[in-house]
Coordinates of C-alpha atoms and ligand atoms in Angstrom, one line a residue:
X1 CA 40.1 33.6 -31.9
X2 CA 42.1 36.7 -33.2
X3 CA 42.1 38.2 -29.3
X4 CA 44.2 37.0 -26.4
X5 CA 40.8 35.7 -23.6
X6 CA 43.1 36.3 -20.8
X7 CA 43.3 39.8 -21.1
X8 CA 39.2 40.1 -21.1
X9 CA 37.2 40.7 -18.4
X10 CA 34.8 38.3 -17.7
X11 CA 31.7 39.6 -18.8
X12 CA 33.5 40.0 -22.5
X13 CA 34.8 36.1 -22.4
X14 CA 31.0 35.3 -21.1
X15 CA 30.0 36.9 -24.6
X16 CA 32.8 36.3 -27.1
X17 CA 34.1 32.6 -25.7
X18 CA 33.6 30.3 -28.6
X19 CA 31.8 32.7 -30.8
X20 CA 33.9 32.5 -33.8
X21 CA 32.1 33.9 -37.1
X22 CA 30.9 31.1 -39.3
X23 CA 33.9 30.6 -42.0
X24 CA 31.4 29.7 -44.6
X25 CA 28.7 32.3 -44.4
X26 CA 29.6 34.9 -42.2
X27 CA 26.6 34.3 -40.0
X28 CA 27.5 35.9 -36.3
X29 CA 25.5 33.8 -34.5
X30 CA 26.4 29.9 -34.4
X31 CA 25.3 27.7 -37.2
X32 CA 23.0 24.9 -35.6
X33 CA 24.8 21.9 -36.9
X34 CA 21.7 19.4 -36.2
X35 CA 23.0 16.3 -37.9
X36 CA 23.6 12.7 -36.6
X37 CA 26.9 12.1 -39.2
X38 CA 29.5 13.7 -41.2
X39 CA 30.5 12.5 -44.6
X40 CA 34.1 12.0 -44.9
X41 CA 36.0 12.6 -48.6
X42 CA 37.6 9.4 -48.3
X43 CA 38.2 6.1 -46.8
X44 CA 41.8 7.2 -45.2
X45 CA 40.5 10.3 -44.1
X46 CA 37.2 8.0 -41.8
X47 CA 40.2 6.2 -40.6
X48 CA 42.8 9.2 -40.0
X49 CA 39.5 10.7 -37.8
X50 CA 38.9 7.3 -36.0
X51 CA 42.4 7.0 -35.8
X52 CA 42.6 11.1 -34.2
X53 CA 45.0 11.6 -36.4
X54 CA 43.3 13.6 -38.2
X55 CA 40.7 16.8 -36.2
X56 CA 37.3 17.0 -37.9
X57 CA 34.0 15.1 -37.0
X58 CA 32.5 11.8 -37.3
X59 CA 29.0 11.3 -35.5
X60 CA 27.1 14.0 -33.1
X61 CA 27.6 11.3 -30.0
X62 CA 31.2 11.9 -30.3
X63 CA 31.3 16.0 -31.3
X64 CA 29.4 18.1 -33.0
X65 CA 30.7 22.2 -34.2
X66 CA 27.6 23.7 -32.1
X67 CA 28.2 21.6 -29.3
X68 CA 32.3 22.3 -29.7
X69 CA 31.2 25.9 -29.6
X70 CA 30.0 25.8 -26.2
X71 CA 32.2 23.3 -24.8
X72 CA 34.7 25.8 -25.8
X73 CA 33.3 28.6 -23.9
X74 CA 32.4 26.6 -20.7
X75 CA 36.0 25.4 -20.7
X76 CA 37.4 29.1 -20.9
X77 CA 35.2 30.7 -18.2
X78 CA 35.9 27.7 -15.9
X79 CA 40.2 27.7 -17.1
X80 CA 39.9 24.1 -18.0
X81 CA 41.7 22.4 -20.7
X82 CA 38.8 21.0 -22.5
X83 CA 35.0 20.4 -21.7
X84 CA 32.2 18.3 -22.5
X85 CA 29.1 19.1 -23.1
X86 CA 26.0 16.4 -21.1
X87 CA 22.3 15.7 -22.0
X88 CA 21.6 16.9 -18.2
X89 CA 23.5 17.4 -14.9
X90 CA 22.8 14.4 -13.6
X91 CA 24.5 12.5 -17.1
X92 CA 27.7 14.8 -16.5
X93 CA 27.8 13.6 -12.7
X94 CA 27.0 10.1 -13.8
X95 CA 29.7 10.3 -16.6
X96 CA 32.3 11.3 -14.4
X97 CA 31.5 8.6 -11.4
X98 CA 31.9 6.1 -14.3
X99 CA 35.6 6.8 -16.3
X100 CA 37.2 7.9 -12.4
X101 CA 35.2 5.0 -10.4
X102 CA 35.8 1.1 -10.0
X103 CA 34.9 -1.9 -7.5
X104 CA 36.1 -1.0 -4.1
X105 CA 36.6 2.3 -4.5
X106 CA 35.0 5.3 -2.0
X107 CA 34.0 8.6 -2.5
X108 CA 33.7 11.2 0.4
X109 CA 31.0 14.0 -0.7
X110 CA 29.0 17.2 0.8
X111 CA 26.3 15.8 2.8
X112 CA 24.0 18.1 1.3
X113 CA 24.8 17.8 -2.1
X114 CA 22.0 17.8 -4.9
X115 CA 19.5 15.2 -3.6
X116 CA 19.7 12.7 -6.7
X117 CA 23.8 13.3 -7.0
X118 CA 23.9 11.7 -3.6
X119 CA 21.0 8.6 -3.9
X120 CA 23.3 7.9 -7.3
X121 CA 25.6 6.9 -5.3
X122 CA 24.6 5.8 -2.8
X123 CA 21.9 3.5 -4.5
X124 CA 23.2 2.8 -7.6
X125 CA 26.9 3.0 -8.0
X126 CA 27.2 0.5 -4.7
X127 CA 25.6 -2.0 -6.5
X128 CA 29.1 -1.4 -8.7
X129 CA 30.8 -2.1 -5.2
X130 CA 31.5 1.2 -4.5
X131 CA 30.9 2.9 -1.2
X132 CA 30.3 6.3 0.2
X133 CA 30.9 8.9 2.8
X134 CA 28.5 12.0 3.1
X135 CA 30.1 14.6 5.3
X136 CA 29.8 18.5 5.8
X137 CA 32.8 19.1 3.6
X138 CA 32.4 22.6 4.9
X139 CA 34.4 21.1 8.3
X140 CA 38.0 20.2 7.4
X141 CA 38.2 18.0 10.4
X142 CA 34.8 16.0 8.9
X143 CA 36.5 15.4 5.6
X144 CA 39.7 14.2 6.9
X145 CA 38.5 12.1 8.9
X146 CA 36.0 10.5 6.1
X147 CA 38.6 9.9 3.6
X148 CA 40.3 6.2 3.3
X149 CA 43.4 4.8 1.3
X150 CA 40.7 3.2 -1.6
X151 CA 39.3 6.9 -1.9
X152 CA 39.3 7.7 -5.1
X153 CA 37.2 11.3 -5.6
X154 CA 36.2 13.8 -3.7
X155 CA 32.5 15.5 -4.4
X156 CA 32.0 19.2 -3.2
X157 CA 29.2 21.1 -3.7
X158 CA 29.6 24.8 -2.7
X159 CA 28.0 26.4 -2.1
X160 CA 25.7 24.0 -1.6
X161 CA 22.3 22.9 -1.9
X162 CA 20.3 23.8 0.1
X163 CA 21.9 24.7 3.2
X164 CA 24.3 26.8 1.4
X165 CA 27.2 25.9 3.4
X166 CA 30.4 27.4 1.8
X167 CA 33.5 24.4 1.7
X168 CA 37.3 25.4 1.7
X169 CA 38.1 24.3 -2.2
X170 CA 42.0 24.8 -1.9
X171 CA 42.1 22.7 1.5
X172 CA 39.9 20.0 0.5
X173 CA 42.1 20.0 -3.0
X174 CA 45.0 19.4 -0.6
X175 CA 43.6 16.8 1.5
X176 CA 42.1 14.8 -2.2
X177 CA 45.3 15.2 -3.3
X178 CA 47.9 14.0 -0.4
X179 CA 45.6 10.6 -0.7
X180 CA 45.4 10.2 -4.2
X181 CA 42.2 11.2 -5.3
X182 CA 40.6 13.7 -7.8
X183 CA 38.1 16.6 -6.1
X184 CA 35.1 16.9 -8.6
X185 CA 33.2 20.3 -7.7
X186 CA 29.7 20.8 -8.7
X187 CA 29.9 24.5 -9.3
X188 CA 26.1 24.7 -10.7
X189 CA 25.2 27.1 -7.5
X190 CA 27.9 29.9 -8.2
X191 CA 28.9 29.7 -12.1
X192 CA 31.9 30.6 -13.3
X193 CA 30.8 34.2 -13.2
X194 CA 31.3 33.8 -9.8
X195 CA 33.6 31.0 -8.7
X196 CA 36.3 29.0 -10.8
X197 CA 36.8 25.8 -8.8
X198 CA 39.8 24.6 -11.0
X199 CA 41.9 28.1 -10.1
X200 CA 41.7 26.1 -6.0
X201 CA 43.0 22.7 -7.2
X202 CA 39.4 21.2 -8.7
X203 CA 40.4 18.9 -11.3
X204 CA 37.0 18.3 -12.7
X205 CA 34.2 20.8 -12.6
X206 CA 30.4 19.7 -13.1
X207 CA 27.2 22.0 -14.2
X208 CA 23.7 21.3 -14.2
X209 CA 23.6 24.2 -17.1
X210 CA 19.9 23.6 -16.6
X211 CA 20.3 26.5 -14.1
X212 CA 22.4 29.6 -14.1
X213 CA 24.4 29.1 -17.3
X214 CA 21.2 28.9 -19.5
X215 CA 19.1 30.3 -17.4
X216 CA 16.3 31.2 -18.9
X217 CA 14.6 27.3 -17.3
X218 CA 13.8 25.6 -20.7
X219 CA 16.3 23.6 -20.7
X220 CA 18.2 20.4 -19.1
X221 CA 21.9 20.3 -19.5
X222 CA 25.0 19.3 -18.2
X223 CA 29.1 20.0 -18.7
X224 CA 32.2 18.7 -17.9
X225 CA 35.1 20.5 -17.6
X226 CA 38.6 19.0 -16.9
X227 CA 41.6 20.6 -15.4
X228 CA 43.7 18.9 -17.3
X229 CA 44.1 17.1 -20.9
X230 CA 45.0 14.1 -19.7
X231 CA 41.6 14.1 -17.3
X232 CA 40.0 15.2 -20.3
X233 CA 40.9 12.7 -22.6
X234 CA 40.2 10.1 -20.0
X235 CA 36.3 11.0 -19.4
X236 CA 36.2 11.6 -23.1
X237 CA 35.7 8.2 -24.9
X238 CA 33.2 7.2 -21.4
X239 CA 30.9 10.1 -22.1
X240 CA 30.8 9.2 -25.8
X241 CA 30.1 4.9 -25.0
X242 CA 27.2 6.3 -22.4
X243 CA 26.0 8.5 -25.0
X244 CA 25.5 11.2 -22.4
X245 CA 25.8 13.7 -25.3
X246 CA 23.7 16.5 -25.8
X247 CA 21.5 17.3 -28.8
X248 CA 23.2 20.5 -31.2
X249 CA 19.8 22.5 -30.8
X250 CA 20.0 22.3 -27.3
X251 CA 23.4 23.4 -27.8
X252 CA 22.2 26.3 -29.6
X253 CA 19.6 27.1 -27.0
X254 CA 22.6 27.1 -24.2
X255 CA 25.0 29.1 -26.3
X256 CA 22.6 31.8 -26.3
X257 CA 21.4 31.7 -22.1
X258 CA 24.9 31.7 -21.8
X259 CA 25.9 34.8 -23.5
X260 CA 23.8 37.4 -20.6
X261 CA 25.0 35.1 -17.6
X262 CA 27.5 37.7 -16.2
X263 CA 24.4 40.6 -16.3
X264 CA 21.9 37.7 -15.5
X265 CA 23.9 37.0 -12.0
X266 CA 24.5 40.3 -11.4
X267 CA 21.2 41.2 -11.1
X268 CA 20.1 38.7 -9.5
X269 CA 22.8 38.9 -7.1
X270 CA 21.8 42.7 -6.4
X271 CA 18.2 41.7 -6.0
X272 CA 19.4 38.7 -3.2
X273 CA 21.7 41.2 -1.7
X274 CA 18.4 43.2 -0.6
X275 CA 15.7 40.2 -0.1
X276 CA 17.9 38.6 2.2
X277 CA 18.1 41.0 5.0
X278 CA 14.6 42.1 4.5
X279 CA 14.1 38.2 5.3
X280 CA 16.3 38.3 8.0
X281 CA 14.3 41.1 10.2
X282 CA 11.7 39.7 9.1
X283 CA 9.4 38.6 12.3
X284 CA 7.9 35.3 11.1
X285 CA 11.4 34.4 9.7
X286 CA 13.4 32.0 12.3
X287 CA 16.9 32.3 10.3
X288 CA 17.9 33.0 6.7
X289 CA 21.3 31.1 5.2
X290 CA 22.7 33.4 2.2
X291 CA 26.6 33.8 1.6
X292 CA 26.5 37.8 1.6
X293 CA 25.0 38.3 5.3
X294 CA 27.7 38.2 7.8
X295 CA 25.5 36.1 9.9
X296 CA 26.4 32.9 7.6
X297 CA 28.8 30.6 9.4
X298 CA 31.7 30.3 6.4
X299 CA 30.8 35.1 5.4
X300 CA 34.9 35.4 5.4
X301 CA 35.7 32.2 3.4
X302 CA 32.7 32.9 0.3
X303 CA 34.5 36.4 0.0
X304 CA 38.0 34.5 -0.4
X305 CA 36.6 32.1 -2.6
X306 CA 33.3 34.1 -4.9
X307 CA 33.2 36.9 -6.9
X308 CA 30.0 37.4 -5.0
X309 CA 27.3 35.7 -2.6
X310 CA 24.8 34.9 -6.2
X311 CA 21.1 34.7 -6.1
X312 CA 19.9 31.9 -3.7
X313 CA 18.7 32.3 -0.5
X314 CA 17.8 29.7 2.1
X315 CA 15.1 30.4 5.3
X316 CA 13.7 28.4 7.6
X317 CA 9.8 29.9 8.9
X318 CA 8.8 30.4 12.9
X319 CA 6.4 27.6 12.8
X320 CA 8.1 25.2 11.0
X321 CA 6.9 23.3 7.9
X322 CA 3.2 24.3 8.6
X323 CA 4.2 27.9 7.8
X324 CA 6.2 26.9 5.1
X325 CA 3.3 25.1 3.6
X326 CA 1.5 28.2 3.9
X327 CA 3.5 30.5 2.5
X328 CA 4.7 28.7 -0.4
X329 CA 0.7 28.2 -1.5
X330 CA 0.2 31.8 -1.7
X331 CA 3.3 32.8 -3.7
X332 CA 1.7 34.7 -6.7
X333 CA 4.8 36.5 -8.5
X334 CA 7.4 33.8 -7.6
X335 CA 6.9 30.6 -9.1
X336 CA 6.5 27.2 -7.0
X337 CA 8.8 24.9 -8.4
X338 CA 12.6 23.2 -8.5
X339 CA 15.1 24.5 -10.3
X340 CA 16.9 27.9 -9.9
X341 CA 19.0 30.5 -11.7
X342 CA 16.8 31.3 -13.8
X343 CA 15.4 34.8 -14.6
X344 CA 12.3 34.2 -13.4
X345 CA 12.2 34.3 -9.3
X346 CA 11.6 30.1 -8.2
X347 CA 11.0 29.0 -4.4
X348 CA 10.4 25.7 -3.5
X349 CA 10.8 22.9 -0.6
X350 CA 13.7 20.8 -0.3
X351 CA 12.3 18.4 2.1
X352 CA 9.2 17.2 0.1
X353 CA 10.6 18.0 -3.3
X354 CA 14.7 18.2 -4.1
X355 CA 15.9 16.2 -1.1
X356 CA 12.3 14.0 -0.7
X357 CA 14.3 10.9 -1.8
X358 CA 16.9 11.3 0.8
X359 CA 16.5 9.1 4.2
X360 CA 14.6 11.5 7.0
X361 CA 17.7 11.4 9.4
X362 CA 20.5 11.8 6.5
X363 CA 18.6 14.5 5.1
X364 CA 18.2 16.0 9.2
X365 CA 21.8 15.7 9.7
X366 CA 22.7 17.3 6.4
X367 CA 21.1 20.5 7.8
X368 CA 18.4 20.0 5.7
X369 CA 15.4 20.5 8.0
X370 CA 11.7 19.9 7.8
X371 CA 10.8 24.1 7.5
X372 CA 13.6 25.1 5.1
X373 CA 12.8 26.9 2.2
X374 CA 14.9 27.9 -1.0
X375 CA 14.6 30.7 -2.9
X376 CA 16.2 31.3 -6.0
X377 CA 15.7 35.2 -6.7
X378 CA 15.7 36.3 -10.5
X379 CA 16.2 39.2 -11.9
X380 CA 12.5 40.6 -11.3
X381 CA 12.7 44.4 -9.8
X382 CA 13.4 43.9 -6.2
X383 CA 10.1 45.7 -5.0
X384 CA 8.1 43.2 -6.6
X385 CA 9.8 40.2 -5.3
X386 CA 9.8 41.5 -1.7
X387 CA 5.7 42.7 -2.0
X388 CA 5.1 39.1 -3.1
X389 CA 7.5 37.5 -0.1
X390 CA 5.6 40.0 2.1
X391 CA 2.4 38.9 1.5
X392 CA 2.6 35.1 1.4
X393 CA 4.7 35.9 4.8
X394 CA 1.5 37.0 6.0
X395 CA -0.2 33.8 5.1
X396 CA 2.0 31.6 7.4
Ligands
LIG1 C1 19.9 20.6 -10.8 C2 21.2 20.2 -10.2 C3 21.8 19.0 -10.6 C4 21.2 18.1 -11.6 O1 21.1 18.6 -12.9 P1 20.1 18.3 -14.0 O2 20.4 19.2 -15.1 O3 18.7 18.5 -13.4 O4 20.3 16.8 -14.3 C5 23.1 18.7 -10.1 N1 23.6 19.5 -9.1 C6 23.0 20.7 -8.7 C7 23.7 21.5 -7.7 C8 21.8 21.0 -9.2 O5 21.2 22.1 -8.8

């Protein structure tokens, strides 16, 4: 790079982060490298590169230039030391549980954390003997009291998903780190355009890029960023033996939803800052949860912590899941479905869909209720999104 990235503003790193003209050809947008292998000129030099002695690659499940190109520019929006980039969210998540986790270990997280980051654990990885704590992280007290000596990493997802409950990064780094153990933040809900987990004491940062940082919802992807080389060189080798790589055109495909996620959240965020207290007033609306109304229980703490409340909005309907049921079978403009930040406007169900896999009284005392609905507002003009909320509001 011939510029100094900590003098840009972020908007001008979201666009010029790991967008280095192509040496060879001058092409200004990224070369798709899509190759499995790369010859080497020589025996010594397959060696020097096994060896790291040498920089250059060797085979796409252990680094490939387009996927290097985004890796760099995840690593330098989030101010991590290095970054990798994941076939999915779920394969970052899963790649980091397996190079930081062994037998006997425990793991306090958000008790409303993604719905499959949580049954991971909790089904899978304690058949690898480790156990688990799920506890509002959001409450300090909760997460003290929840961590052990053999607690090993800490799992915060703020805000998070879907009760949008905002947790204190730089006091739950503290309390990780006075016992020992690494805080992993799933930043998919705020992107680094609006929150940087590792400048509060994350040491590893995880993305489901399928959201915000593409954003455009045709594709699954994940990342890794670590605070530190030495984290990074430890997940390193693990993600390449799981093979939890990602494919270079999907690379490509990420690199480019990446490049308009500062004006992608922005509007977005301007057209949440509006729906929300529509929703609020609205009479058939019991209570809306969205960082930027001052009715949401952590209003102070997001300002501390965001650049901005972002684009996702959760409500609850008078009359329960019936009405939800109602209203979300007569969306026209918004789209029924998972998934959010994209620019498209998405609203779906938590209960039956995201969190269905999650036991009834976990899910309840997550906050997670039967009635709760999540909206992911795109970047759609604001009068269209509200007519269609408007309407199916008068279905329920
Ligand atoms: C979607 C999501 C994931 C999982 O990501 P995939 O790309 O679907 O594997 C993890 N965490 C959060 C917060 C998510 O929204």
């Amino acid at each position: 790079m011939t510029y100094d990235s900590k003098h840009l503003g972020r908007s001008t790193l979201t666009i010029h982060a790991g967008s280095e003209i192509d040496p060879t050809t001058g092409a200004v947008a990224p070369p798709i490298y899509q190759t499995s292998t790369f010859a080497f000129a020589s025996c010594e030099q397959g060696a020097a590169r096994f060896a790291g002695q040498e920089d250059g690659f060797i085979y796409t499940r252990m680094g490939n230039p387009t996927t290097a190109r985004l890796e760099a520019a995840v690593a330098a929006l989030e101010g991590g030391a290095g970054a990798l980039a994941t076939s999915s969210g779920m394969s970052a998540l899963c790649t980091v549980l397996v190079a930081l986790l062994g037998q006997g270990d425990h793991v306090v997280g958000s008790s409303s954390v993604y719905g499959p980051s949580r049954v991971v654990i909790e089904r899978d990885f304690s058949r690898f003997g480790v156990t688990s704590t799920f506890v509002e992280t959001a409450d300090l007290a909760a997460v003290k009291a929840a961590v052990r000596p053999e607690t090993r990493l800490v799992l915060v997802e703020t805000p998070a998903n879907p009760t949008m409950a905002i947790t204190d990064l730089a006091a739950v780094a503290a309390i990780a780190h006075a016992n020992g153990a690494t805080l992993l933040v799933d930043n998919t809900f705020a992107s680094p355009a609006l929150q940087r987990p590792i400048e509060w004491g994350a040491d590893v940062v995880m993305h489901s890029m399928t959201k915000f940082i593409n954003g455009h919802s045709d594709i699954v992807a994940g990342m890794v960023v670590s605070a530190t080389e030495a984290m990074h060189r430890r997940i390193r080798p693990v993600h390449a033996y799981l093979g939890a790589c990602m494919d270079p055109h999907q690379a490509w495909l990420t690199l480019r939803g990446l490049r308009t996620l500062a004006m992608r959240v922005r509007t977005s965020q301007a057209g949440a800052l509006t729906v929300a207290p529509w929703l609020e007033q609205h009479p058939k609306v019991e209570w809306v949860r969205y960082p930027g109304l001052p009715s949401h229980p952590q209003y102070e703490l997001g300002h501390r912590q965001m650049d901005g409340p972002g684009s996702l909005i959760s409500f609850e309907l008078r009359g329960g899941l019936e009405a939800g049921v109602r209203m979300l079978n007569h969306v026209k403009l918004m789209t029924l479905a998972v998934s959010l930040g994209g620019v498209e406007s998405l609203i779906q169900h938590p209960a039956s869909m995201t969190h269905a896999a999650m036991p009834r009284p976990d899910r309840l005392a997550a906050g997670i209720s039967d009635g709760l609905v999540r909206l992911s507002v795109g970047c759609e003009d604001v009068e269209d999104v509200i007519a269609d909320l408007s309407q199916a509001l008068d279905q329920a």
